[in-house]
mmCIF file of C-alpha atoms in Angstrom:
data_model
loop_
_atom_site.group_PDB
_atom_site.id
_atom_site.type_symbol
_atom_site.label_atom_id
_atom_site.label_comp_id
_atom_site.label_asym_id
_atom_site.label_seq_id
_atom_site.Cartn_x
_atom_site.Cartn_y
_atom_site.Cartn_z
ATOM 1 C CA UNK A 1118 187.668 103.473 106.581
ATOM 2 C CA UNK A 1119 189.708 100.596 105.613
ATOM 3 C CA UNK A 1120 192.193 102.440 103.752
ATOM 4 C CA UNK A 1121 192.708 104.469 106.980
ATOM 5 C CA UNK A 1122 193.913 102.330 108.788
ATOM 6 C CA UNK A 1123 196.960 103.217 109.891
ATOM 7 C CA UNK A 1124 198.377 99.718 110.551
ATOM 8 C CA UNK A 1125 197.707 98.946 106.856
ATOM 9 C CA UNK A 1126 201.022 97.084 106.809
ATOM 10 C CA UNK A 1127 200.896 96.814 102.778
ATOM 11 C CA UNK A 1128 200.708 100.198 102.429
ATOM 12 C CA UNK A 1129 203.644 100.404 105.268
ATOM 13 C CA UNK A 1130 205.873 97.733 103.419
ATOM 14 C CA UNK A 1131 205.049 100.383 100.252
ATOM 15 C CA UNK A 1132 206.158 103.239 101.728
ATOM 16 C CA UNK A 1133 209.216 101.987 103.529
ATOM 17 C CA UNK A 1134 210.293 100.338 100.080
ATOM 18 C CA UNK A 1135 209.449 103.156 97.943
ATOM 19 C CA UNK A 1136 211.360 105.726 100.303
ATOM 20 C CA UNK A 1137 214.473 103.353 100.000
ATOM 21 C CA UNK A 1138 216.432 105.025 97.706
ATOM 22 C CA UNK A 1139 215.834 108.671 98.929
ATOM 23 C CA UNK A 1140 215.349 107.770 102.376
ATOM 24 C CA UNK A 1141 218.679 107.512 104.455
ATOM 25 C CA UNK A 1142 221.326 104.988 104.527
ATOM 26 C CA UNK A 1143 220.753 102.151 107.228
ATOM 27 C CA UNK A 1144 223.620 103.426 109.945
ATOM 28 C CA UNK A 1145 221.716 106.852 110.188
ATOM 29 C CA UNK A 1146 218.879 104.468 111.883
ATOM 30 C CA UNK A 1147 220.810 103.820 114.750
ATOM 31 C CA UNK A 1148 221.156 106.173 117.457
ATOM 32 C CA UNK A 1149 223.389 106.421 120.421
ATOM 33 C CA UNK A 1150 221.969 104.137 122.793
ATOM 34 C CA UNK A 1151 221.533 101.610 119.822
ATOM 35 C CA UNK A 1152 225.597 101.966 119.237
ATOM 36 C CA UNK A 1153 225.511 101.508 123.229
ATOM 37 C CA UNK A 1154 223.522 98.168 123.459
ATOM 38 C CA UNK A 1155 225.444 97.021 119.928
ATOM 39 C CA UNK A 1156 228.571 97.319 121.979
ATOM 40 C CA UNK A 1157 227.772 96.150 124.847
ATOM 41 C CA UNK A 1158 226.473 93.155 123.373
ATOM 42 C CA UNK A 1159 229.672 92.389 121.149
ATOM 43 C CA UNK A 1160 231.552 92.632 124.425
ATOM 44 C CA UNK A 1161 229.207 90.029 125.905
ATOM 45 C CA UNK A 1162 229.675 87.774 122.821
ATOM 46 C CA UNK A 1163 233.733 88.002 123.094
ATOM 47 C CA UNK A 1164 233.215 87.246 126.676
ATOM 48 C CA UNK A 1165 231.143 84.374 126.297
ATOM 49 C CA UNK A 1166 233.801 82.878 123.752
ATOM 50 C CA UNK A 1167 236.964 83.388 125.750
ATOM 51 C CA UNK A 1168 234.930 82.039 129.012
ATOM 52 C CA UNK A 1169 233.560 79.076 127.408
ATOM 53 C CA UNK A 1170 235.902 77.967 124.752
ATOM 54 C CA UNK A 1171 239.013 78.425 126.715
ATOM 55 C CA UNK A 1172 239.155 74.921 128.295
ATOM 56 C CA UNK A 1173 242.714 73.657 126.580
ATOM 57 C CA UNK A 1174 244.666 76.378 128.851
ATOM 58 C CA UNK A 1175 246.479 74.578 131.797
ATOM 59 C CA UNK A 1176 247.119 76.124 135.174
ATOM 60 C CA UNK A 1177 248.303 73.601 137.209
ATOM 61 C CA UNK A 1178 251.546 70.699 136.462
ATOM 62 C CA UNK A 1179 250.874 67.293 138.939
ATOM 63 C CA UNK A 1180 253.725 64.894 139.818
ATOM 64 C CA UNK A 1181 252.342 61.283 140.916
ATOM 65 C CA UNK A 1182 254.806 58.307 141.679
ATOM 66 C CA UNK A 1183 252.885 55.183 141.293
ATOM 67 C CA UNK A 1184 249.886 56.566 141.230
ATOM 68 C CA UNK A 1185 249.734 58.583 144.345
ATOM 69 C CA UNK A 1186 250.648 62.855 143.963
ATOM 70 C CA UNK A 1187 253.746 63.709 145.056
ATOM 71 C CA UNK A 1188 253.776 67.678 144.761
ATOM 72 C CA UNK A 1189 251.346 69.621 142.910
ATOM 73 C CA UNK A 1190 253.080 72.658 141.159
ATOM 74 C CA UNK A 1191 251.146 75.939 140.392
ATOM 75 C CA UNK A 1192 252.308 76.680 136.658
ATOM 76 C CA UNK A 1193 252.756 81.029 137.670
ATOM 77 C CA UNK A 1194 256.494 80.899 138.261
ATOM 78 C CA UNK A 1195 260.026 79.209 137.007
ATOM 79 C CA UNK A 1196 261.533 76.836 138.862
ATOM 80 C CA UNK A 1197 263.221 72.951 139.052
ATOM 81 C CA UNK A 1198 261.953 70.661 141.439
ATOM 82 C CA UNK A 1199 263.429 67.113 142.152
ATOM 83 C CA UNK A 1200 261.466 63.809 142.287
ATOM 84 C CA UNK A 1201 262.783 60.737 143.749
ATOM 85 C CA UNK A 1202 261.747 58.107 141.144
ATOM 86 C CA UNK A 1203 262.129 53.910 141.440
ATOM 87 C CA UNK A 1204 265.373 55.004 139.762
ATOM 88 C CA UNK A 1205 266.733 58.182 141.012
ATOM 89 C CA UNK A 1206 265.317 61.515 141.127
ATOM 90 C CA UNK A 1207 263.596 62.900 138.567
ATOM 91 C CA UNK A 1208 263.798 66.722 137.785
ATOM 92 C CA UNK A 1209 260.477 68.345 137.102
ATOM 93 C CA UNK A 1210 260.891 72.002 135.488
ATOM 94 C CA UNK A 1211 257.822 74.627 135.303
ATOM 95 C CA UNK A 1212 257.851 77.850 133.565
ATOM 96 C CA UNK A 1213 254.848 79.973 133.492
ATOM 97 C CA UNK A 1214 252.414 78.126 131.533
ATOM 98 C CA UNK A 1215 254.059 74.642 130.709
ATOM 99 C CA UNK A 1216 256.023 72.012 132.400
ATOM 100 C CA UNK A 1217 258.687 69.620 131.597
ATOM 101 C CA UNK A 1218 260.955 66.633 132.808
ATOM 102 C CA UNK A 1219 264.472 68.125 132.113
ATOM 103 C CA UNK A 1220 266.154 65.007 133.389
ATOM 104 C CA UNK A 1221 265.471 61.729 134.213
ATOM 105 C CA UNK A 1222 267.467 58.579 134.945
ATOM 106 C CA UNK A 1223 265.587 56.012 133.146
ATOM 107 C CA UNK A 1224 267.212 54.531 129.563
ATOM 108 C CA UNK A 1225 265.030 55.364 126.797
ATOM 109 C CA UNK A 1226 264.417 59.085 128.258
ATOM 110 C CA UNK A 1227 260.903 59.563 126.618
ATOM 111 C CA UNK A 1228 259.627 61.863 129.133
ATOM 112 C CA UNK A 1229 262.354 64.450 128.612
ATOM 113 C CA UNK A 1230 262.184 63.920 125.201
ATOM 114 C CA UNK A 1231 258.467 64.767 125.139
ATOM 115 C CA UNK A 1232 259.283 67.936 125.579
ATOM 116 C CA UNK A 1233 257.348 71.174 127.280
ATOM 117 C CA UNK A 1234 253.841 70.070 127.804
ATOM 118 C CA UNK A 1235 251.132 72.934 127.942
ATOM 119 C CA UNK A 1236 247.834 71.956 127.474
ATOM 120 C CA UNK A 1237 245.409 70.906 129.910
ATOM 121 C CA UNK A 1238 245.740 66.854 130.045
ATOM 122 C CA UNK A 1239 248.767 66.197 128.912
ATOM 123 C CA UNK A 1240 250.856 63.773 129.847
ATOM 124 C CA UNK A 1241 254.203 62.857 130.549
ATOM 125 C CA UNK A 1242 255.597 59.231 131.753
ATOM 126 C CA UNK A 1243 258.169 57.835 133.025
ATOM 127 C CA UNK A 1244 258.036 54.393 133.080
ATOM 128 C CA UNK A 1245 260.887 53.410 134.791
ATOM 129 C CA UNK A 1246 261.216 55.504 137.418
ATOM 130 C CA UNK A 1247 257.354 55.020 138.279
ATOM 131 C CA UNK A 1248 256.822 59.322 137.597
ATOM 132 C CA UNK A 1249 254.002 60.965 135.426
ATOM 133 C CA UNK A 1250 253.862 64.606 134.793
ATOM 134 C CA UNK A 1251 250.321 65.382 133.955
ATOM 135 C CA UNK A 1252 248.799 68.868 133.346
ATOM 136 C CA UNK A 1253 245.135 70.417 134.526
ATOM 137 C CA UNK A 1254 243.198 72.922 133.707
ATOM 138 C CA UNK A 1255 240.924 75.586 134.859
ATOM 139 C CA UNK A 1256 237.501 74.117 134.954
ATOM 140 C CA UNK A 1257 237.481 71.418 137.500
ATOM 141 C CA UNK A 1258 240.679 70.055 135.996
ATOM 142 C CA UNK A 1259 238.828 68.133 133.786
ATOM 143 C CA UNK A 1260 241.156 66.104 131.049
ATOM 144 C CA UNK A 1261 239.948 64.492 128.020
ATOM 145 C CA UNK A 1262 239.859 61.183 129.632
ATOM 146 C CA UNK A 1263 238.217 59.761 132.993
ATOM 147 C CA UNK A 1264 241.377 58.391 135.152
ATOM 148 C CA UNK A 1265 244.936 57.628 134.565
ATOM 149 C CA UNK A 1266 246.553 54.849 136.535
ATOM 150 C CA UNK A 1267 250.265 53.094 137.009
ATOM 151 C CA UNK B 331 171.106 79.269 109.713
ATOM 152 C CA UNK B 332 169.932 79.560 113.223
ATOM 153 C CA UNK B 333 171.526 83.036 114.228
ATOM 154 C CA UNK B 334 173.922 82.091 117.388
ATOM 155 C CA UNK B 335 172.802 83.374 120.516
ATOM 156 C CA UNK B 336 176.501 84.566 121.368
ATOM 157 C CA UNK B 337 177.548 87.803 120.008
ATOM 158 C CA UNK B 338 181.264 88.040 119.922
ATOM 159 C CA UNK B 339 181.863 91.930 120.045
ATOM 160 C CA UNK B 340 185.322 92.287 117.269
ATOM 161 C CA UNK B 341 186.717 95.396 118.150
ATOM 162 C CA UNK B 342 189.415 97.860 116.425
ATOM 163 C CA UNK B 343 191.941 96.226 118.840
ATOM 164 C CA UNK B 344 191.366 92.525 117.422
ATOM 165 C CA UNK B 345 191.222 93.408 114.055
ATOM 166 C CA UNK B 346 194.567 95.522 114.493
ATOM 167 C CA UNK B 347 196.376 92.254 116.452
ATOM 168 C CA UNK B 348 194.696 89.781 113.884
ATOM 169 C CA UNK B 349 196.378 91.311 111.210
ATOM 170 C CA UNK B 350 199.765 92.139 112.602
ATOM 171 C CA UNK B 351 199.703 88.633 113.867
ATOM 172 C CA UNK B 352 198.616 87.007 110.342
ATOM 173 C CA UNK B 353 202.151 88.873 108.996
ATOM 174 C CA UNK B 354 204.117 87.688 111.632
ATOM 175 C CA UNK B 355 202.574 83.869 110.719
ATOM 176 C CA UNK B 356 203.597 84.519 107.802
ATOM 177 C CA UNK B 357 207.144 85.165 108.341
ATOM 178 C CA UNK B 358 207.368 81.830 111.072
ATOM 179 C CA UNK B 359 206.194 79.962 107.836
ATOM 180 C CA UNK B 360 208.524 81.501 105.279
ATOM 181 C CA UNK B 361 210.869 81.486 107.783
ATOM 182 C CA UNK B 362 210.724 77.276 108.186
ATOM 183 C CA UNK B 363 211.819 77.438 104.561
ATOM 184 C CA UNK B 364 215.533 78.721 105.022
ATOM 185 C CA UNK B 365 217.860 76.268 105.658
ATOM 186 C CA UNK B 366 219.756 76.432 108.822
ATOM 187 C CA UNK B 367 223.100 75.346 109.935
ATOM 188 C CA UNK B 368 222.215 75.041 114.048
ATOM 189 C CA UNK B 369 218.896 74.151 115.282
ATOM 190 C CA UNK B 370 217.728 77.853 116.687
ATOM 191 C CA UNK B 371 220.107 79.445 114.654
ATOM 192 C CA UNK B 372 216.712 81.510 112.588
ATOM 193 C CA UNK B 373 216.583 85.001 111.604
ATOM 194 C CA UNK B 374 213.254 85.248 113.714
ATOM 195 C CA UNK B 375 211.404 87.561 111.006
ATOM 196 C CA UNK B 376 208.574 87.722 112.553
ATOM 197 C CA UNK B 377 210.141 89.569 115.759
ATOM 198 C CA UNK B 378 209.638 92.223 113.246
ATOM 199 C CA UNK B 379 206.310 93.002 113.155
ATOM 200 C CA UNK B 380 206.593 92.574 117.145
ATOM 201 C CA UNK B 381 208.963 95.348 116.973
ATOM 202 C CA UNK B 382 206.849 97.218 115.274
ATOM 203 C CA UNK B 383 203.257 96.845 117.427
ATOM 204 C CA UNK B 384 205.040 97.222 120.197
ATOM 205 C CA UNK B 385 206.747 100.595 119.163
ATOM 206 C CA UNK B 386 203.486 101.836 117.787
ATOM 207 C CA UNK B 387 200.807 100.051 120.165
ATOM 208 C CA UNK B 388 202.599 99.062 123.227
ATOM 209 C CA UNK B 389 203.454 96.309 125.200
ATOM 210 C CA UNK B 390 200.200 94.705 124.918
ATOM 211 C CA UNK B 391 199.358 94.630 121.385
ATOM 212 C CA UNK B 392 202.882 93.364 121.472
ATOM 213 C CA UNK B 393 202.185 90.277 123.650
ATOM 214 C CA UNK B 394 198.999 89.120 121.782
ATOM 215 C CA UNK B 395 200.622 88.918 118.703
ATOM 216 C CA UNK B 396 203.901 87.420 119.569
ATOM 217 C CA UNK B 397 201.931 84.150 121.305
ATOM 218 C CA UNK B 398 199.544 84.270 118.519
ATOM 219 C CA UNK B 399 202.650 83.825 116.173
ATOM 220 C CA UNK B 400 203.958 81.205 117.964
ATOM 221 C CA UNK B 401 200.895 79.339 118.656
ATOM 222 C CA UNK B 402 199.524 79.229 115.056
ATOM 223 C CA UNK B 403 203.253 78.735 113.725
ATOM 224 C CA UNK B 404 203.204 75.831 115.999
ATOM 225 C CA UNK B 405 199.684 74.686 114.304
ATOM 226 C CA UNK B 406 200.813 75.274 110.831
ATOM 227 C CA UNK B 407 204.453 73.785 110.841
ATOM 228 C CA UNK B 408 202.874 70.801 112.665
ATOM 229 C CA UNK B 409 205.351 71.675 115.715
ATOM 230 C CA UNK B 410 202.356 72.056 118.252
ATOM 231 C CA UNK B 411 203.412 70.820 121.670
ATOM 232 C CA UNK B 412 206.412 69.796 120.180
ATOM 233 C CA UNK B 413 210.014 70.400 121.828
ATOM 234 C CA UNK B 414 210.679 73.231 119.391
ATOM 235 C CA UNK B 415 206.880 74.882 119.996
ATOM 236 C CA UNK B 416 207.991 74.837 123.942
ATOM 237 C CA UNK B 417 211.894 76.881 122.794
ATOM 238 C CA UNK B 418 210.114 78.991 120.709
ATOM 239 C CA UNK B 419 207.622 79.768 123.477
ATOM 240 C CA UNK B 420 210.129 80.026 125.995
ATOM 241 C CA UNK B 421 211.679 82.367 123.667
ATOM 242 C CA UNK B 422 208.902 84.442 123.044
ATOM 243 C CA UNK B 423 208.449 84.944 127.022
ATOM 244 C CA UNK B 424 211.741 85.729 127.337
ATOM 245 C CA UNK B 425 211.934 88.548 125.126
ATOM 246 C CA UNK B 426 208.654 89.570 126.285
ATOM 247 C CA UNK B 427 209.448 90.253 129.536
ATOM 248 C CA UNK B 428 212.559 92.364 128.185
ATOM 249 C CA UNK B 429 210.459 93.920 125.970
ATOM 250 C CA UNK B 430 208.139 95.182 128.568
ATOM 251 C CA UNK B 431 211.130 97.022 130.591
ATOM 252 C CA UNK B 432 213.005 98.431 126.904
ATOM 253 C CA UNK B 433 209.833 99.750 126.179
ATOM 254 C CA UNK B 434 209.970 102.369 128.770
ATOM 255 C CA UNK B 435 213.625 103.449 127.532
ATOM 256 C CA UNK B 436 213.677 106.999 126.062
ATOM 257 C CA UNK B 437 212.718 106.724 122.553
ATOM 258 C CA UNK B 438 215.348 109.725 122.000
ATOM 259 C CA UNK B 439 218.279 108.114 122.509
ATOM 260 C CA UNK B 440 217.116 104.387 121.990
ATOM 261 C CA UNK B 441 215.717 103.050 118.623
ATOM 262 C CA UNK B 442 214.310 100.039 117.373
ATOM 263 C CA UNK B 443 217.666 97.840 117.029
ATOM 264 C CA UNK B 444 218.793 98.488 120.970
ATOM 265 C CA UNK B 445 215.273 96.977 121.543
ATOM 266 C CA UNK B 446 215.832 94.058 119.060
ATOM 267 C CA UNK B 447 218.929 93.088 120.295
ATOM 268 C CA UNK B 448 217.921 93.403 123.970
ATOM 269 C CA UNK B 449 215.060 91.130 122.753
ATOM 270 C CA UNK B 450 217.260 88.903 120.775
ATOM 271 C CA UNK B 451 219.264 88.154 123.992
ATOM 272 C CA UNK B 452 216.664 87.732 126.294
ATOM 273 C CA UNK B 453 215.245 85.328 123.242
ATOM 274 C CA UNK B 454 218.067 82.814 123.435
ATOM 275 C CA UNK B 455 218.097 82.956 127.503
ATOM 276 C CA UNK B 456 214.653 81.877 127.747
ATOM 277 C CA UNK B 457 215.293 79.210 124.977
ATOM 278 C CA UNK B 458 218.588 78.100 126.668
ATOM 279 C CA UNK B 459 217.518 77.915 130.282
ATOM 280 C CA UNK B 460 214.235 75.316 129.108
ATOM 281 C CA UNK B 461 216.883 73.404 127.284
ATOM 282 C CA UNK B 462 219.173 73.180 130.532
ATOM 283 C CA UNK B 463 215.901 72.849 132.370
ATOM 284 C CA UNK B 464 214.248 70.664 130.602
ATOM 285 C CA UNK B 465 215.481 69.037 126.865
ATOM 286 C CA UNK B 466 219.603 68.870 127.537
ATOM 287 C CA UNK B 467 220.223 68.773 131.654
ATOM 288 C CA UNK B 468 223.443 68.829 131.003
ATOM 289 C CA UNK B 469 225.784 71.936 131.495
ATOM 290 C CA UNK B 470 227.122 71.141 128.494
ATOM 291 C CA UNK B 471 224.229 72.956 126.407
ATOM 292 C CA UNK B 472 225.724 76.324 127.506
ATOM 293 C CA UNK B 473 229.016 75.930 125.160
ATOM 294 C CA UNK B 474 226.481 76.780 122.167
ATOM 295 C CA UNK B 475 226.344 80.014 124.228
ATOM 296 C CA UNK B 476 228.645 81.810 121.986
ATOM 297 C CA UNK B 477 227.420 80.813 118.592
ATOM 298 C CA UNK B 478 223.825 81.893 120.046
ATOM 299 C CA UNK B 479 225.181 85.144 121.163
ATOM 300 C CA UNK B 480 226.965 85.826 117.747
ATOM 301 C CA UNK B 481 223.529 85.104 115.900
ATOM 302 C CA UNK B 482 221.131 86.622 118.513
ATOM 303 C CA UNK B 483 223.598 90.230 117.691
ATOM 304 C CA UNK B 484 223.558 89.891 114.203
ATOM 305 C CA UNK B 485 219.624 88.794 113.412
ATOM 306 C CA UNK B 486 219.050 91.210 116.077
ATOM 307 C CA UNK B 487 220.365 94.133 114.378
ATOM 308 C CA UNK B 488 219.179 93.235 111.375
ATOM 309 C CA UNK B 489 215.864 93.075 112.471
ATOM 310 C CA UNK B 490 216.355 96.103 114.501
ATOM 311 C CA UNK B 491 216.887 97.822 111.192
ATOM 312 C CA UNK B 492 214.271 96.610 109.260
ATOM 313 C CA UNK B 493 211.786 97.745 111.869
ATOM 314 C CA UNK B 494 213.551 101.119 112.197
ATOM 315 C CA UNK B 495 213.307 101.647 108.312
ATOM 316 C CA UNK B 496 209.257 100.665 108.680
ATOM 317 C CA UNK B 497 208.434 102.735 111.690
ATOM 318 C CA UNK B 498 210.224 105.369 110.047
ATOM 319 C CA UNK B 499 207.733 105.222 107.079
ATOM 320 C CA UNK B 500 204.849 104.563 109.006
ATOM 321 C CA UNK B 501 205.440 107.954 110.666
ATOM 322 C CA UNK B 502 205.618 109.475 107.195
ATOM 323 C CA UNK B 503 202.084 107.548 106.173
ATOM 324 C CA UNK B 504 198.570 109.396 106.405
ATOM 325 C CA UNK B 505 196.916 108.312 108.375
ATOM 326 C CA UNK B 506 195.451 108.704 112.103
ATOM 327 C CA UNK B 507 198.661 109.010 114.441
ATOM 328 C CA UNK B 508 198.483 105.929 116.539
ATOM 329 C CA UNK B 509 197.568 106.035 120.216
ATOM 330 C CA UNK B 510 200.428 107.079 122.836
ATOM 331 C CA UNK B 511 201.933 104.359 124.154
ATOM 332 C CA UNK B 512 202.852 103.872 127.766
#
């Protein structure tokens, strides 16, 4: 009776070992809706990476002069847009997907010197003229630090 | 000894369960063995044998040995009641409940591994919503999301296959053809 049993799993673990070799390779296991749910779940993994691990990408460029916003610029299209600093005016210039201070009247010029900025929390001041150029990103425009103040 | 005054009645159905249950015990305990890089990153072995019943017995048999697994895993890794005992129960339920809707897809154009990796899935979401719920209320738990995913895909084909190759040779094995499953 015993032997009969056909949840025996030795004798199971037996036979699946001993028809290893002449049984068939492991793809011919699968079949089509197994390919189906194997893609469909590979496509769920990608998506869960590039949805969750994304964060550094920056969407939006924010002017502040002493603290306080003076335009917030959408980082989609080109374009130059003046700031009147403590010193001057400031030019801000966006491009899709980074931001800049192309000019700036203060004497040591390490805004402009900074360069494009393009990920999410960067930062670019301007002492003198009281500016800061800061960058935010998609999820809740959260930066790697808590507050930034003049 | 006094003969007990309680008969407990062990049918074919226990003795089938008990014994697909002590195998999947003993892959949760080899299983502890392997080293792992992420806490809940584990090949989950024993969803094998769960696979298996539940291709060849049904949803049922299925159920009663998946708990079993995790409660006497639980007793023998000394895990009972412990945080990981609750995952891996939360796990179990969640593949569970997928397994009782991929049971019903047609068997000809759906095999073991779409069910394992369905399972896998629905593994990790039970698993990850306690830990939001519960050990990590934090939204920050769900950036492990991915690296779950990747391994819930991989172990879940793998253990697709394995179950695929066995059920394969179990319909090749004399024997009485098991019961038709719902």
């Amino acid at each position: 009776m015993k032997d009969r049993l056909p949840d025996d799993l030795r004798a199971l673990f037996n036979a699946a070992w001993r028809g290893g070799e002449a049984a068939r390779a492991w793809h011919q296991e699968l079949k089509a809706g197994d390919w189906l749910v194997l893609l469909l779940g590979s496509i769920a993994v990608a998506c869960s990476c590039a949805l969750l691990w994304r964060g550094g990408v920056a969407d939006r460029a924010i002017v502040q002069r002493d603290g306080k916003t003076v335009v917030e610029l959408s980082l989609d299209s080109a374009r130059k847009v003046p700031v009147d600093g403590a010193l001057g005016v400031t030019v801000i210039e966006v491009q899709p997907g980074r931001a800049r201070v192309l000019s700036d009247p203060g004497p040591r010029q390490y805004c402009v010197q900074q360069g494009w900025l393009t990920r999410a929390g960067a930062v670019a001041i301007c002492a003198p003229s009281h500016i800061t150029l800061q960058l935010n990103g998609g999820n809740g425009g959260k930066a790697g630090y808590d507050s930034l103040n003049y | 000894m006094t003969p007990s005054t309680i008969e407990l009645v062990v049918t074919e159905d226990d003795r089938r369960i008990a014994r697909y249950a002590a195998a999947a015990i003993a892959l949760t305990v080899a299983e502890a063995a392997l080293p792992s890089p992420l806490p809940g990153v584990k090949p989950g072995l024993a969803n094998i044998i769960v696979l298996v019943v539940l291709m060849r017995y049904g949803w049922r048999d299925a159920a009663w040995v998946s708990v079993l697994r995790v409660l006497a895993g639980g007793l023998l890794l000394g895990q009972l009641f412990a945080p990981g005992f609750f995952l891996a129960l939360a796990g179990a339920a969640g593949s569970l409940a997928v397994l009782a809707v991929a049971v019903h897809l047609p068997r000809c154009w759906f095999g073991a591994v779409a069910i394992s990796v369905l399972a896998a899935f629905a593994h990790i979401g039970g698993q990850l919503l306690l830990a939001r719920l519960w050990l990590v209320p934090h939204d920050g738990v769900f950036y492990l999301v991915p690296v779950f995913a990747t391994a819930a895909l991989v172990f879940g084909t793998v253990n697709g296959l394995v179950a695929a190759r066995l059920l394969a040779a179990a319909a090749l094995s004399p024997g009485p053809a098991p019961p038709e499953s719902a």
